[in-house]
Tab-separated table of N, CA, C and O in Angstrom:
chain	number	residue	atom	x	y	z
A	56	UNK	N	0.851	-1.179	0.000
A	56	UNK	CA	0.000	0.000	0.000
A	56	UNK	C	0.895	1.239	0.000
A	56	UNK	O	1.914	1.272	0.680
A	57	UNK	N	0.501	2.237	-0.779
A	57	UNK	CA	1.288	3.464	-0.883
A	57	UNK	C	1.200	4.299	0.390
A	57	UNK	O	0.232	4.204	1.142
A	58	UNK	N	2.222	5.140	0.598
A	58	UNK	CA	2.289	5.976	1.802
A	58	UNK	C	1.042	6.844	1.956
A	58	UNK	O	0.495	6.953	3.052
A	59	UNK	N	0.576	7.451	0.865
A	59	UNK	CA	-0.599	8.319	0.962
A	59	UNK	C	-1.835	7.515	1.398
A	59	UNK	O	-2.657	8.006	2.167
A	60	UNK	N	-1.950	6.277	0.955
A	60	UNK	CA	-3.076	5.438	1.387
A	60	UNK	C	-2.976	5.116	2.875
A	60	UNK	O	-3.987	5.077	3.576
A	61	UNK	N	-1.779	4.900	3.355
A	61	UNK	CA	-1.576	4.641	4.782
A	61	UNK	C	-1.980	5.858	5.614
A	61	UNK	O	-2.573	5.721	6.687
A	62	UNK	N	-1.674	7.053	5.091
A	62	UNK	CA	-2.065	8.283	5.773
A	62	UNK	C	-3.577	8.479	5.735
A	62	UNK	O	-4.189	8.850	6.743
A	63	UNK	N	-4.169	8.218	4.582
A	63	UNK	CA	-5.625	8.345	4.452
A	63	UNK	C	-6.321	7.376	5.396
A	63	UNK	O	-7.295	7.740	6.068
A	64	UNK	N	-5.842	6.148	5.486
A	64	UNK	CA	-6.435	5.167	6.400
A	64	UNK	C	-6.424	5.694	7.834
A	64	UNK	O	-7.416	5.590	8.551
A	65	UNK	N	-5.302	6.264	8.240
A	65	UNK	CA	-5.190	6.796	9.604
A	65	UNK	C	-6.135	7.968	9.818
A	65	UNK	O	-6.799	8.050	10.861
A	66	UNK	N	-6.200	8.856	8.852
A	66	UNK	CA	-7.075	10.019	8.994
A	66	UNK	C	-8.543	9.602	9.074
A	66	UNK	O	-9.299	10.146	9.875
A	67	UNK	N	-8.935	8.633	8.277
A	67	UNK	CA	-10.320	8.150	8.342
A	67	UNK	C	-10.628	7.648	9.747
A	67	UNK	O	-11.669	7.971	10.322
A	68	UNK	N	-9.729	6.866	10.313
A	68	UNK	CA	-9.938	6.368	11.679
A	68	UNK	C	-10.027	7.521	12.675
A	68	UNK	O	-10.893	7.522	13.551
A	69	UNK	N	-9.162	8.500	12.534
A	69	UNK	CA	-9.172	9.646	13.452
A	69	UNK	C	-10.451	10.461	13.303
A	69	UNK	O	-11.047	10.887	14.304
A	70	UNK	N	-10.914	10.681	12.061
A	70	UNK	CA	-12.160	11.409	11.841
A	70	UNK	C	-13.329	10.685	12.504
A	70	UNK	O	-14.143	11.282	13.201
A	71	UNK	N	-13.396	9.370	12.278
A	71	UNK	CA	-14.510	8.592	12.824
A	71	UNK	C	-14.445	8.513	14.347
A	71	UNK	O	-15.485	8.499	15.015
A	72	UNK	N	-13.243	8.476	14.893
A	72	UNK	CA	-13.098	8.455	16.351
A	72	UNK	C	-13.655	9.739	16.957
A	72	UNK	O	-14.322	9.706	17.991
A	73	UNK	N	-13.400	10.864	16.311
A	73	UNK	CA	-13.908	12.150	16.816
A	73	UNK	C	-15.432	12.224	16.741
A	73	UNK	O	-16.061	12.886	17.558
A	74	UNK	N	-16.016	11.550	15.758
A	74	UNK	CA	-17.471	11.608	15.559
A	74	UNK	C	-18.234	10.661	16.481
A	74	UNK	O	-19.442	10.780	16.617
A	75	UNK	N	-17.547	9.730	17.103
A	75	UNK	CA	-18.225	8.795	17.987
A	75	UNK	C	-19.191	7.914	17.221
A	75	UNK	O	-18.907	7.490	16.108
A	76	UNK	N	-20.348	7.674	17.801
A	76	UNK	CA	-21.322	6.753	17.198
A	76	UNK	C	-22.106	7.397	16.055
A	76	UNK	O	-22.826	6.714	15.345
A	77	UNK	N	-21.967	8.706	15.889
A	77	UNK	CA	-22.692	9.411	14.827
A	77	UNK	C	-22.319	8.889	13.449
A	77	UNK	O	-23.153	8.697	12.590
A	78	UNK	N	-21.032	8.680	13.223
A	78	UNK	CA	-20.567	8.189	11.936
A	78	UNK	C	-20.454	9.285	10.891
A	78	UNK	O	-20.913	10.411	11.091
A	79	UNK	N	-19.831	8.950	9.788
A	79	UNK	CA	-19.629	9.876	8.676
A	79	UNK	C	-19.880	9.151	7.361
A	79	UNK	O	-19.583	7.967	7.232
A	80	UNK	N	-20.366	9.894	6.364
A	80	UNK	CA	-20.516	9.343	5.024
A	80	UNK	C	-19.182	9.420	4.291
A	80	UNK	O	-18.285	10.177	4.678
A	81	UNK	N	-19.081	8.661	3.224
A	81	UNK	CA	-17.870	8.715	2.400
A	81	UNK	C	-17.685	10.119	1.839
A	81	UNK	O	-16.571	10.645	1.802
A	82	UNK	N	-18.783	10.743	1.422
A	82	UNK	CA	-18.691	12.093	0.876
A	82	UNK	C	-18.153	13.070	1.920
A	82	UNK	O	-17.332	13.944	1.610
A	83	UNK	N	-18.581	12.937	3.172
A	83	UNK	CA	-18.097	13.816	4.233
A	83	UNK	C	-16.617	13.543	4.521
A	83	UNK	O	-15.829	14.475	4.709
A	84	UNK	N	-16.237	12.266	4.550
A	84	UNK	CA	-14.830	11.896	4.753
A	84	UNK	C	-13.979	12.502	3.638
A	84	UNK	O	-12.907	13.055	3.895
A	85	UNK	N	-14.476	12.422	2.419
A	85	UNK	CA	-13.758	12.989	1.279
A	85	UNK	C	-13.542	14.492	1.475
A	85	UNK	O	-12.450	15.010	1.227
A	86	UNK	N	-14.555	15.195	1.956
A	86	UNK	CA	-14.429	16.626	2.219
A	86	UNK	C	-13.396	16.924	3.290
A	86	UNK	O	-12.614	17.873	3.172
A	87	UNK	N	-13.368	16.112	4.347
A	87	UNK	CA	-12.368	16.299	5.401
A	87	UNK	C	-10.958	16.062	4.867
A	87	UNK	O	-10.012	16.765	5.242
A	88	UNK	N	-10.811	15.071	3.995
A	88	UNK	CA	-9.498	14.805	3.404
A	88	UNK	C	-9.044	15.987	2.542
A	88	UNK	O	-7.853	16.311	2.511
A	89	UNK	N	-9.975	16.627	1.860
A	89	UNK	CA	-9.634	17.804	1.062
A	89	UNK	C	-9.035	18.884	1.948
A	89	UNK	O	-8.117	19.585	1.542
A	90	UNK	N	-9.567	19.021	3.180
A	90	UNK	CA	-9.008	20.003	4.120
A	90	UNK	C	-7.549	19.698	4.443
A	90	UNK	O	-6.788	20.593	4.814
A	91	UNK	N	-7.160	18.434	4.336
A	91	UNK	CA	-5.777	18.013	4.576
A	91	UNK	C	-4.961	18.037	3.279
A	91	UNK	O	-3.849	17.537	3.246
A	92	UNK	N	-5.553	18.569	2.208
A	92	UNK	CA	-4.924	18.634	0.888
A	92	UNK	C	-4.624	17.247	0.338
A	92	UNK	O	-3.617	17.034	-0.339
A	93	UNK	N	-5.517	16.307	0.639
A	93	UNK	CA	-5.462	14.960	0.077
A	93	UNK	C	-6.682	14.813	-0.819
A	93	UNK	O	-7.811	15.047	-0.385
A	94	UNK	N	-6.455	14.425	-2.065
A	94	UNK	CA	-7.529	14.393	-3.043
A	94	UNK	C	-7.651	13.016	-3.686
A	94	UNK	O	-7.390	12.844	-4.875
A	95	UNK	N	-8.064	12.016	-2.907
A	95	UNK	CA	-8.183	10.676	-3.484
A	95	UNK	C	-9.368	10.603	-4.451
A	95	UNK	O	-10.385	11.267	-4.271
A	96	UNK	N	-9.218	9.819	-5.469
A	96	UNK	CA	-10.318	9.504	-6.368
A	96	UNK	C	-11.383	8.765	-5.542
A	96	UNK	O	-11.057	7.886	-4.746
A	97	UNK	N	-12.636	9.135	-5.703
A	97	UNK	CA	-13.702	8.545	-4.880
A	97	UNK	C	-13.761	7.022	-5.029
A	97	UNK	O	-13.941	6.300	-4.054
A	98	UNK	N	-13.592	6.543	-6.247
A	98	UNK	CA	-13.602	5.092	-6.483
A	98	UNK	C	-12.477	4.423	-5.692
A	98	UNK	O	-12.679	3.403	-5.050
A	99	UNK	N	-11.297	5.023	-5.715
A	99	UNK	CA	-10.151	4.493	-4.972
A	99	UNK	C	-10.422	4.555	-3.464
A	99	UNK	O	-10.154	3.586	-2.737
A	100	UNK	N	-10.950	5.672	-3.004
A	100	UNK	CA	-11.257	5.839	-1.579
A	100	UNK	C	-12.202	4.739	-1.093
A	100	UNK	O	-11.972	4.116	-0.059
A	101	UNK	N	-13.247	4.474	-1.878
A	101	UNK	CA	-14.231	3.466	-1.474
A	101	UNK	C	-13.690	2.044	-1.600
A	101	UNK	O	-13.905	1.219	-0.726
A	102	UNK	N	-12.970	1.782	-2.693
A	102	UNK	CA	-12.564	0.405	-2.982
A	102	UNK	C	-11.213	0.004	-2.430
A	102	UNK	O	-10.900	-1.186	-2.397
A	103	UNK	N	-10.439	0.969	-1.992
A	103	UNK	CA	-9.145	0.641	-1.380
A	103	UNK	C	-9.177	0.980	0.114
A	103	UNK	O	-9.081	0.095	0.958
A	104	UNK	N	-9.325	2.256	0.436
A	104	UNK	CA	-9.209	2.676	1.834
A	104	UNK	C	-10.379	2.192	2.690
A	104	UNK	O	-10.158	1.512	3.712
A	105	UNK	N	-11.598	2.533	2.307
A	105	UNK	CA	-12.765	2.143	3.111
A	105	UNK	C	-12.868	0.622	3.181
A	105	UNK	O	-13.070	0.045	4.247
A	106	UNK	N	-12.721	-0.029	2.029
A	106	UNK	CA	-12.835	-1.496	2.009
A	106	UNK	C	-11.770	-2.148	2.907
A	106	UNK	O	-12.064	-3.089	3.635
A	107	UNK	N	-10.530	-1.621	2.880
A	107	UNK	CA	-9.474	-2.162	3.736
A	107	UNK	C	-9.863	-2.043	5.207
A	107	UNK	O	-9.768	-3.004	5.977
A	108	UNK	N	-10.312	-0.854	5.598
A	108	UNK	CA	-10.657	-0.624	7.001
A	108	UNK	C	-11.848	-1.468	7.442
A	108	UNK	O	-11.884	-1.965	8.575
A	109	UNK	N	-12.808	-1.671	6.551
A	109	UNK	CA	-13.961	-2.530	6.865
A	109	UNK	C	-13.507	-3.988	6.977
A	109	UNK	O	-13.867	-4.689	7.930
A	110	UNK	N	-12.706	-4.437	6.016
A	110	UNK	CA	-12.251	-5.835	6.026
A	110	UNK	C	-11.404	-6.163	7.251
A	110	UNK	O	-11.412	-7.302	7.728
A	111	UNK	N	-10.677	-5.181	7.765
A	111	UNK	CA	-9.864	-5.382	8.974
A	111	UNK	C	-10.674	-5.165	10.255
A	111	UNK	O	-10.146	-5.302	11.349
A	112	UNK	N	-11.951	-4.804	10.097
A	112	UNK	CA	-12.862	-4.574	11.234
A	112	UNK	C	-12.461	-3.375	12.087
A	112	UNK	O	-12.722	-3.338	13.280
A	113	UNK	N	-11.823	-2.366	11.444
A	113	UNK	CA	-11.495	-1.123	12.134
A	113	UNK	C	-12.662	-0.146	12.075
A	113	UNK	O	-12.801	0.701	12.956
A	114	UNK	N	-13.445	-0.243	11.012
A	114	UNK	CA	-14.653	0.563	10.879
A	114	UNK	C	-15.771	-0.357	10.406
A	114	UNK	O	-15.506	-1.465	9.925
A	115	UNK	N	-17.005	0.124	10.564
A	115	UNK	CA	-18.140	-0.670	10.099
A	115	UNK	C	-19.243	0.261	9.616
A	115	UNK	O	-19.365	1.392	10.097
A	116	UNK	N	-20.029	-0.224	8.655
A	116	UNK	CA	-21.162	0.585	8.214
A	116	UNK	C	-22.216	0.638	9.310
A	116	UNK	O	-22.362	-0.305	10.092
A	117	UNK	N	-22.926	1.744	9.362
A	117	UNK	CA	-23.995	1.880	10.360
A	117	UNK	C	-25.247	1.129	9.934
A	117	UNK	O	-26.135	0.917	10.741
A	118	UNK	N	-25.304	0.712	8.671
A	118	UNK	CA	-26.455	-0.050	8.186
A	118	UNK	C	-25.969	-1.415	7.704
A	118	UNK	O	-24.776	-1.644	7.548
A	119	UNK	N	-26.908	-2.291	7.448
A	119	UNK	CA	-26.555	-3.636	6.986
A	119	UNK	C	-26.582	-3.763	5.472
A	119	UNK	O	-26.549	-4.855	4.948
A	120	UNK	N	-26.652	-2.638	4.766
A	120	UNK	CA	-26.691	-2.669	3.309
A	120	UNK	C	-25.372	-3.220	2.788
A	120	UNK	O	-24.302	-2.764	3.192
A	121	UNK	N	-25.406	-4.209	1.877
A	121	UNK	CA	-24.170	-4.877	1.437
A	121	UNK	C	-23.304	-4.083	0.460
A	121	UNK	O	-22.140	-4.391	0.271
A	122	UNK	N	-23.858	-3.035	-0.155
A	122	UNK	CA	-23.110	-2.284	-1.158
A	122	UNK	C	-22.655	-0.949	-0.570
A	122	UNK	O	-23.456	-0.197	-0.026
A	123	UNK	N	-21.364	-0.670	-0.677
A	123	UNK	CA	-20.817	0.588	-0.183
A	123	UNK	C	-21.151	1.685	-1.192
A	123	UNK	O	-20.855	1.556	-2.374
A	124	UNK	N	-21.767	2.754	-0.715
A	124	UNK	CA	-22.048	3.900	-1.585
A	124	UNK	C	-21.773	5.194	-0.835
A	124	UNK	O	-21.459	5.189	0.346
A	125	UNK	N	-21.903	6.318	-1.553
A	125	UNK	CA	-21.553	7.629	-0.991
A	125	UNK	C	-22.352	8.005	0.246
A	125	UNK	O	-21.864	8.708	1.120
A	126	UNK	N	-23.603	7.567	0.314
A	126	UNK	CA	-24.484	7.968	1.411
A	126	UNK	C	-24.340	7.082	2.650
A	126	UNK	O	-24.855	7.420	3.703
A	127	UNK	N	-23.652	5.963	2.519
A	127	UNK	CA	-23.506	5.042	3.646
A	127	UNK	C	-22.656	5.679	4.734
A	127	UNK	O	-21.605	6.252	4.459
A	128	UNK	N	-23.114	5.584	5.971
A	128	UNK	CA	-22.344	6.103	7.107
A	128	UNK	C	-21.506	4.982	7.710
A	128	UNK	O	-21.938	3.839	7.788
A	129	UNK	N	-20.327	5.361	8.153
A	129	UNK	CA	-19.418	4.426	8.813
A	129	UNK	C	-19.083	4.948	10.195
A	129	UNK	O	-19.087	6.153	10.440
A	130	UNK	N	-18.769	4.011	11.091
A	130	UNK	CA	-18.325	4.384	12.430
A	130	UNK	C	-17.125	3.521	12.792
A	130	UNK	O	-16.915	2.447	12.229
A	131	UNK	N	-16.348	3.998	13.734
A	131	UNK	CA	-15.164	3.264	14.182
A	131	UNK	C	-15.605	2.139	15.118
A	131	UNK	O	-16.587	2.268	15.853
A	132	UNK	N	-14.873	1.044	15.084
A	132	UNK	CA	-15.154	-0.100	15.955
A	132	UNK	C	-14.217	-0.065	17.171
A	132	UNK	O	-13.225	0.672	17.174
A	133	UNK	N	-14.490	-0.885	18.172
A	133	UNK	CA	-13.541	-0.981	19.295
A	133	UNK	C	-12.129	-1.383	18.839
A	133	UNK	O	-11.136	-0.889	19.373
A	134	UNK	N	-12.040	-2.237	17.832
A	134	UNK	CA	-10.730	-2.626	17.312
A	134	UNK	C	-10.029	-1.420	16.679
A	134	UNK	O	-8.821	-1.243	16.847
A	135	UNK	N	-10.779	-0.581	15.972
A	135	UNK	CA	-10.211	0.632	15.392
A	135	UNK	C	-9.722	1.591	16.464
A	135	UNK	O	-8.667	2.211	16.336
A	136	UNK	N	-10.490	1.705	17.549
A	136	UNK	CA	-10.079	2.559	18.674
A	136	UNK	C	-8.803	2.024	19.319
A	136	UNK	O	-7.917	2.789	19.687
A	137	UNK	N	-8.709	0.703	19.456
A	137	UNK	CA	-7.505	0.095	20.031
A	137	UNK	C	-6.288	0.372	19.159
A	137	UNK	O	-5.195	0.648	19.666
A	138	UNK	N	-6.467	0.341	17.853
A	138	UNK	CA	-5.370	0.648	16.937
A	138	UNK	C	-4.913	2.095	17.125
A	138	UNK	O	-3.710	2.367	17.196
A	139	UNK	N	-5.858	3.024	17.246
A	139	UNK	CA	-5.492	4.433	17.462
A	139	UNK	C	-4.745	4.632	18.781
A	139	UNK	O	-3.904	5.520	18.882
A	140	UNK	N	-5.048	3.806	19.775
A	140	UNK	CA	-4.352	3.888	21.064
A	140	UNK	C	-3.014	3.156	21.027
A	140	UNK	O	-2.329	3.045	22.045
A	141	UNK	N	-2.681	2.641	19.856
A	141	UNK	CA	-1.415	1.927	19.616
A	141	UNK	C	-1.291	0.668	20.467
A	141	UNK	O	-0.196	0.287	20.880
A	142	UNK	N	-2.436	0.006	20.703
A	142	UNK	CA	-2.401	-1.271	21.410
A	142	UNK	C	-1.841	-2.369	20.509
A	142	UNK	O	-1.418	-3.418	20.993
A	143	UNK	N	-1.856	-2.140	19.211
A	143	UNK	CA	-1.219	-3.007	18.222
A	143	UNK	C	-0.927	-2.131	17.010
A	143	UNK	O	-1.343	-0.973	16.968
A	144	UNK	N	-0.190	-2.645	16.059
A	144	UNK	CA	0.157	-1.859	14.875
A	144	UNK	C	-0.366	-2.534	13.618
A	144	UNK	O	-0.593	-3.740	13.592
A	145	UNK	N	-0.533	-1.735	12.608
A	145	UNK	CA	-0.911	-2.212	11.280
A	145	UNK	C	-0.008	-1.438	10.321
A	145	UNK	O	-0.041	-0.204	10.297
A	146	UNK	N	0.766	-2.140	9.546
A	146	UNK	CA	1.733	-1.509	8.638
A	146	UNK	C	1.059	-0.662	7.567
A	146	UNK	O	1.701	0.173	6.938
A	147	UNK	N	-0.240	-0.840	7.364
A	147	UNK	CA	-0.963	-0.081	6.344
A	147	UNK	C	-1.707	1.123	6.899
A	147	UNK	O	-2.548	1.699	6.231
A	148	UNK	N	-1.355	1.514	8.139
A	148	UNK	CA	-1.960	2.688	8.756
A	148	UNK	C	-0.840	3.517	9.392
A	148	UNK	O	-0.157	3.050	10.287
A	149	UNK	N	-0.701	4.747	8.891
A	149	UNK	CA	0.364	5.641	9.355
A	149	UNK	C	-0.207	6.566	10.430
A	149	UNK	O	-0.734	7.628	10.124
A	150	UNK	N	-0.081	6.162	11.676
A	150	UNK	CA	-0.643	6.944	12.786
A	150	UNK	C	0.171	8.187	13.117
A	150	UNK	O	-0.228	8.981	13.963
A	151	UNK	N	1.277	8.373	12.438
A	151	UNK	CA	2.137	9.535	12.709
A	151	UNK	C	1.662	10.786	11.990
A	151	UNK	O	2.248	11.845	12.169
A	152	UNK	N	0.627	10.697	11.192
A	152	UNK	CA	0.129	11.874	10.470
A	152	UNK	C	-0.625	12.780	11.418
A	152	UNK	O	-1.224	12.369	12.359
């Protein structure tokens, strides 16, 4: 995974941690990344970053809908919170950003 993807993964976790159980949509996450001057392609964001974090159980959709889309909200999981607290490491998440 590229360095920028590792940074994006970390930022997504940090954004969702700040939001608590409210969650964020992909479109909102994309807007927050723009504030960090990161401009991922939406398809890449959904199919690489979001999918990676979901597959690792760091984040989860707030609904049971099987297809990831722009309106779907995501929230951080306890495992994602543990990763942010550095209870374990993941080489594909750059927590130093």
